[in-house]
PDB file of C-alpha atoms in Angstrom:
ATOM      1  CA  UNK A 518      51.573  80.147 -77.689  1.00 55.00           C
ATOM      2  CA  UNK A 519      47.874  80.333 -78.567  1.00 65.00           C
ATOM      3  CA  UNK A 520      47.695  80.400 -82.375  1.00 77.00           C
ATOM      4  CA  UNK A 521      45.185  78.555 -84.565  1.00 81.00           C
ATOM      5  CA  UNK A 522      46.657  76.384 -87.194  1.00 85.00           C
ATOM      6  CA  UNK A 523      45.213  75.030 -90.389  1.00 85.00           C
ATOM      7  CA  UNK A 524      46.151  71.561 -91.496  1.00 86.00           C
ATOM      8  CA  UNK A 525      45.203  70.203 -94.947  1.00 90.00           C
ATOM      9  CA  UNK A 526      45.387  66.444 -95.765  1.00 85.00           C
ATOM     10  CA  UNK A 527      44.860  64.899 -99.111  1.00 90.00           C
ATOM     11  CA  UNK A 528      44.852  61.198 -99.948  1.00 86.00           C
ATOM     12  CA  UNK A 529      43.394  58.851-102.599  1.00 91.00           C
ATOM     13  CA  UNK A 530      41.680  55.952-100.887  1.00 87.00           C
ATOM     14  CA  UNK A 531      40.338  53.212-103.100  1.00 92.00           C
ATOM     15  CA  UNK A 532      36.725  52.192-102.460  1.00 93.00           C
ATOM     16  CA  UNK A 533      33.172  53.502-102.639  1.00 96.00           C
ATOM     17  CA  UNK A 534      32.967  57.077-101.351  1.00 93.00           C
ATOM     18  CA  UNK A 535      30.005  56.240 -99.124  1.00 94.00           C
ATOM     19  CA  UNK A 536      32.004  53.445 -97.361  1.00 93.00           C
ATOM     20  CA  UNK A 537      35.020  55.657 -96.854  1.00 90.00           C
ATOM     21  CA  UNK A 538      32.923  58.580 -95.569  1.00 90.00           C
ATOM     22  CA  UNK A 539      31.220  56.292 -93.087  1.00 92.00           C
ATOM     23  CA  UNK A 540      34.537  54.731 -91.908  1.00 90.00           C
ATOM     24  CA  UNK A 541      36.002  58.196 -91.405  1.00 87.00           C
ATOM     25  CA  UNK A 542      33.152  59.290 -89.158  1.00 91.00           C
ATOM     26  CA  UNK A 543      32.816  55.967 -87.183  1.00 93.00           C
ATOM     27  CA  UNK A 544      35.199  55.919 -84.204  1.00 93.00           C
ATOM     28  CA  UNK A 545      35.732  52.103 -84.371  1.00 92.00           C
ATOM     29  CA  UNK A 546      36.321  51.920 -88.049  1.00 92.00           C
ATOM     30  CA  UNK A 547      38.548  55.029 -87.986  1.00 90.00           C
ATOM     31  CA  UNK A 548      40.660  53.486 -85.237  1.00 90.00           C
ATOM     32  CA  UNK A 549      40.882  50.229 -87.244  1.00 90.00           C
ATOM     33  CA  UNK A 550      42.372  51.776 -90.344  1.00 83.00           C
ATOM     34  CA  UNK A 551      44.564  54.384 -88.599  1.00 85.00           C
ATOM     35  CA  UNK A 552      45.773  52.130 -85.795  1.00 88.00           C
ATOM     36  CA  UNK A 553      45.044  54.827 -83.161  1.00 90.00           C
ATOM     37  CA  UNK A 554      42.182  55.605 -80.760  1.00 91.00           C
ATOM     38  CA  UNK A 555      39.506  57.846 -82.183  1.00 92.00           C
ATOM     39  CA  UNK A 556      36.578  59.730 -80.475  1.00 94.00           C
ATOM     40  CA  UNK A 557      34.128  61.103 -82.940  1.00 94.00           C
ATOM     41  CA  UNK A 558      30.728  62.628 -82.630  1.00 94.00           C
ATOM     42  CA  UNK A 559      29.411  62.260 -86.183  1.00 91.00           C
ATOM     43  CA  UNK A 560      26.878  65.062 -86.309  1.00 92.00           C
ATOM     44  CA  UNK A 561      26.954  68.773 -87.077  1.00 93.00           C
ATOM     45  CA  UNK A 562      28.800  70.564 -84.332  1.00 93.00           C
ATOM     46  CA  UNK A 563      30.104  67.300 -82.846  1.00 93.00           C
ATOM     47  CA  UNK A 564      33.652  67.016 -81.571  1.00 93.00           C
ATOM     48  CA  UNK A 565      36.476  64.704 -82.629  1.00 90.00           C
ATOM     49  CA  UNK A 566      39.761  63.669 -81.242  1.00 91.00           C
ATOM     50  CA  UNK A 567      42.055  61.557 -83.487  1.00 87.00           C
ATOM     51  CA  UNK A 568      45.764  60.880 -83.720  1.00 80.00           C
ATOM     52  CA  UNK A 569      46.194  61.983 -80.092  1.00 73.00           C
ATOM     53  CA  UNK A 570      45.186  65.445 -80.831  1.00 65.00           C
TER      54      UNK A 570
END
C-alpha cells in the first residue's frame, strides 16, 4: 500500500510559545520531552524523524 496519510495533532502546552517552538525543533529537547529519539533538521526543506516514524 502506498497511500499518503495526513495526521493532525493538537495540544495545549503551557509555556512561552518561543520556548516550545525551539524545543519542538531541537532534536535533544524534543527527545527529552517525548521520551523517544528524534532526528530533526530545523530549516526549510529539512527532514525529521520522530516517534520511530
